[in-house]
Short mmCIF file of C-alpha atoms in Angstrom, two decimals:
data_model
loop_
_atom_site.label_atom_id
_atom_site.label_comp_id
_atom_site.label_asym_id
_atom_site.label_seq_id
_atom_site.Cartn_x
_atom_site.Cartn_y
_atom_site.Cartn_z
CA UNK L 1 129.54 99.25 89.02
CA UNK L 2 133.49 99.07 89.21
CA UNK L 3 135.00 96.86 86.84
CA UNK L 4 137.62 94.70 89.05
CA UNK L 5 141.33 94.67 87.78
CA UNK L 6 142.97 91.73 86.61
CA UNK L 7 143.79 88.95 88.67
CA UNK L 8 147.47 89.18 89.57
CA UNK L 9 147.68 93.40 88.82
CA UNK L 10 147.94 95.90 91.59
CA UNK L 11 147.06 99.44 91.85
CA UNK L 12 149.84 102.16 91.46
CA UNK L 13 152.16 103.59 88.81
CA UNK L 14 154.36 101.73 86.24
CA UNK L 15 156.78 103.45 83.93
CA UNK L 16 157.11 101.66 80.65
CA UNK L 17 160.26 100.27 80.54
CA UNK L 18 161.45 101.05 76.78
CA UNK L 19 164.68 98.13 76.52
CA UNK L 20 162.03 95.57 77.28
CA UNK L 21 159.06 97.02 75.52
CA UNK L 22 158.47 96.98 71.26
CA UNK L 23 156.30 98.60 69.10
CA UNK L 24 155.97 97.04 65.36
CA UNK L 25 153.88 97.48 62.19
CA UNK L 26 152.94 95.63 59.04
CA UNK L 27 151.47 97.47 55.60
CA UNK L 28 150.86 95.73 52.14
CA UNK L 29 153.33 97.15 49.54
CA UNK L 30 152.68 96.21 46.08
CA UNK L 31 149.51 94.50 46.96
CA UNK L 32 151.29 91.43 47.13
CA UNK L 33 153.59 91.47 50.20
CA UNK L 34 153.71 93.05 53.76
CA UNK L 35 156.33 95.29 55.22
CA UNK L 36 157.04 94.98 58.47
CA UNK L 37 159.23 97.67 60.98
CA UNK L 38 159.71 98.80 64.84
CA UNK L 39 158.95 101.93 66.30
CA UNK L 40 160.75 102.74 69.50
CA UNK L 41 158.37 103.74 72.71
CA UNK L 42 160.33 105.97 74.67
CA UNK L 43 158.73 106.46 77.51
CA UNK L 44 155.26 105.88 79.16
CA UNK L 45 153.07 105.62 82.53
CA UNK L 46 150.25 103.13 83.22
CA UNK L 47 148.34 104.39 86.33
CA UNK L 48 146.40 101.20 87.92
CA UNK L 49 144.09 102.26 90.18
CA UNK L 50 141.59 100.44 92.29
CA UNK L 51 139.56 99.70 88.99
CA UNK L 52 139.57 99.67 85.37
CA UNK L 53 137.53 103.13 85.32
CA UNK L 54 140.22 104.70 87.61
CA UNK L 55 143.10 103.58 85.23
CA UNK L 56 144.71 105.09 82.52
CA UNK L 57 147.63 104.67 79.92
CA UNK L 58 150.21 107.59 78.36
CA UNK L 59 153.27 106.63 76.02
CA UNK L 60 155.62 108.29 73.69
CA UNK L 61 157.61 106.93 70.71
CA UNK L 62 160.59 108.25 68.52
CA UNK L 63 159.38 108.42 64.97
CA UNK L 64 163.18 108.79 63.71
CA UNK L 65 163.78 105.65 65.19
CA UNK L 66 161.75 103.56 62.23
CA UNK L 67 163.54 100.55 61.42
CA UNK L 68 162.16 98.57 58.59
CA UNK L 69 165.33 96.51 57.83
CA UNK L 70 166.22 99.17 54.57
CA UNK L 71 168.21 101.94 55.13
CA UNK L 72 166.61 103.68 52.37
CA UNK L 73 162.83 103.06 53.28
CA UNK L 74 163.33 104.15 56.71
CA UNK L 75 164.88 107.85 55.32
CA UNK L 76 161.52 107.86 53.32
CA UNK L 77 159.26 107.15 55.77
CA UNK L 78 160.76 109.67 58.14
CA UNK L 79 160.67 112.47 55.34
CA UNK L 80 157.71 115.09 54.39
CA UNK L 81 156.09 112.11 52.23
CA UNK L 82 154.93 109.94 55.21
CA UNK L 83 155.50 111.36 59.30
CA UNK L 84 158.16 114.59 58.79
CA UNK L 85 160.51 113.16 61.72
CA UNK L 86 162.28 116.18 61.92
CA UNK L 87 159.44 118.31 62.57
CA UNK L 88 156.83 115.50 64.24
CA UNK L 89 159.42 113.84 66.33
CA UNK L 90 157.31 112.19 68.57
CA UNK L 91 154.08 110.25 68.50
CA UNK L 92 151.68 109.89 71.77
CA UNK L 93 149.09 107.75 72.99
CA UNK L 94 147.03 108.97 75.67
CA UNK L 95 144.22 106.90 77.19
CA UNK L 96 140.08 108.04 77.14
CA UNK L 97 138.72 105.00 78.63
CA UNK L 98 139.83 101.30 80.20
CA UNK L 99 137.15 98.89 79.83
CA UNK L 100 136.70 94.73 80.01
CA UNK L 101 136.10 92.81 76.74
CA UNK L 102 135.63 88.85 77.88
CA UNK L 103 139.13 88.17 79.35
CA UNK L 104 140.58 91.09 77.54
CA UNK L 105 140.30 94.28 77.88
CA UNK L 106 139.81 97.45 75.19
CA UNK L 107 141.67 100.74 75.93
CA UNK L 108 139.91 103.99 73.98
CA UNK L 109 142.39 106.81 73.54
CA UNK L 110 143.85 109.23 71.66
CA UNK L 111 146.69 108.45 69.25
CA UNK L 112 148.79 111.21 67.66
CA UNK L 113 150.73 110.50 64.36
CA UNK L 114 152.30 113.28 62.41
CA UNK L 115 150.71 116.08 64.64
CA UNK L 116 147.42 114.61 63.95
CA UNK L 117 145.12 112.91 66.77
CA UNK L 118 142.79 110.53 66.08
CA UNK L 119 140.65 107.85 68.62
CA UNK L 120 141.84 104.52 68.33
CA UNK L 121 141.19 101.26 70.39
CA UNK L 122 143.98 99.10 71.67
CA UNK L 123 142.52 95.82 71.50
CA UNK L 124 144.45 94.22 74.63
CA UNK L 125 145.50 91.34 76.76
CA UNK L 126 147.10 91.25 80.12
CA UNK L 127 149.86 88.85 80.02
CA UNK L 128 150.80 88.90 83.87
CA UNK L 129 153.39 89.76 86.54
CA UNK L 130 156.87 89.07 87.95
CA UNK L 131 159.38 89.77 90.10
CA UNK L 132 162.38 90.04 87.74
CA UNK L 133 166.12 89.34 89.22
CA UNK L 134 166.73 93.02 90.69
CA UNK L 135 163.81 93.26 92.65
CA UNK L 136 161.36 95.19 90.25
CA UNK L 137 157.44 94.21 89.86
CA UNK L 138 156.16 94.02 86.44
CA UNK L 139 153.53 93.95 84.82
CA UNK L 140 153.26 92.77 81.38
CA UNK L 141 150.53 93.66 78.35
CA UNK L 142 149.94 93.13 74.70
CA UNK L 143 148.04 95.03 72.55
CA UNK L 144 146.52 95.57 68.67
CA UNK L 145 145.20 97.52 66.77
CA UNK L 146 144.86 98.78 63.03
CA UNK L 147 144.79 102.20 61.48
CA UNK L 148 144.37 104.03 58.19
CA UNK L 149 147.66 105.55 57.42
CA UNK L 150 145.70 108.73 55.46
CA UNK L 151 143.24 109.57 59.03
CA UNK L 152 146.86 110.80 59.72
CA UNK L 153 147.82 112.60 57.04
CA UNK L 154 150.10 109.85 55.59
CA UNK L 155 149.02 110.08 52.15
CA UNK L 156 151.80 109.29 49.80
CA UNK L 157 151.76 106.56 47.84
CA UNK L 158 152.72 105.56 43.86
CA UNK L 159 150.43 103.27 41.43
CA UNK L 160 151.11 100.52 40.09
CA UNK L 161 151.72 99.30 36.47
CA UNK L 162 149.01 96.38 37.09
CA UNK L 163 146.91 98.70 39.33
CA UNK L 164 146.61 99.38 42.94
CA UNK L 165 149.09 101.27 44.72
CA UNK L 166 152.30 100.37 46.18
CA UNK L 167 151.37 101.03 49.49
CA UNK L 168 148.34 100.24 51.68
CA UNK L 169 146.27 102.06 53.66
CA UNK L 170 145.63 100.02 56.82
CA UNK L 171 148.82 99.87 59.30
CA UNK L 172 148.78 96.84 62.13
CA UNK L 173 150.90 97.69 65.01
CA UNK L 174 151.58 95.44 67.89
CA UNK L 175 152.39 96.68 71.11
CA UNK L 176 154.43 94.52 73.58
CA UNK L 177 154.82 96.63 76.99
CA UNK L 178 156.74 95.72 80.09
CA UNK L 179 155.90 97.68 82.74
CA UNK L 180 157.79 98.59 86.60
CA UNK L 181 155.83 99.49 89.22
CA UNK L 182 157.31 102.50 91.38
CA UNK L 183 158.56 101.86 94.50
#
């Protein structure tokens, strides 16, 4: 049976609009603290259709475009010791698999990090349409979800005096999408 689409959300294609869409993370460093940065999505397509089986969800972000707040973190993290920006430019998300959860709804895909694809699941929660002041439709959407830094190959890391390492393994990232539908 055809799982119905949210109330308010209409079949077609949206672009992801980038300038109103974010992408941030959080990691322990030191054990003690988090870190917290932005990833910009560059681009992306959410394809409604007249279900949630029939739907799917593509985006791209800019791995050079890390922004942690420290100048000097972000040229690390962008190096050969965590994502190799230079040579992995671009990370991709590309949906398996759209499916309800309660009032939410779980999106299984396949997330690529440092040329290396793993299957994640956005935990995620439709957060409604508008008509914004130049005519658009939108649709909006949040989503979670947590990773292992080292299932992509991010393994770098330095130990501590008191033990433990200075960075952690699992990465939360946020998503906060705004979508236009096209005309």
């Amino acid at each position: 049976m055809a799982t119905p689409l949210p109330a308010g959300l209409t079949a077609g294609t949206y672009d992801i609009d980038p300038s109103h869409t974010a992408a941030s993370f959080s990691v322990r460093h030191a054990g003690i603290a988090k870190v917290r940065g932005s990833i910009a999505v560059t681009s992306g397509t959410i394809t409604v259709g007249e279900d949630l089986e029939s739907s799917s969800v593509t985006a791209e972000l800019d791995a050079a475009s890390v922004s942690t707040g420290d100048a000097g973190r972000d040229g690390h993290l962008k190096s050969a010791d965590f994502w190799h920006a230079d040579e992995k430019p671009t990370w991709t998300f590309s949906s398996t698999s759209i499916k309800a959860d309660g009032d939410d709804y779980v999106i299984l895909g396949d997330l690529t990090i440092n040329g290396i694809t793993k299957g994640v699941e956005l935990e995620t929660e439709f957060t409604g349409t508008a008509k914004d002041p130049f005519g658009n439709d939108r649709a909006g959407f949040e989503a979670n979800l947590e990773v292992n830094r080292k299932d992509f190959g991010l393994t770098w890391n330095a130990t501590l005096e008191t033990g433990g390492f200075l960075v952690g393994d699992k990465v939360k990232i946020t998503l906060d999408v705004s979508a236009i539908a096209k005309a």
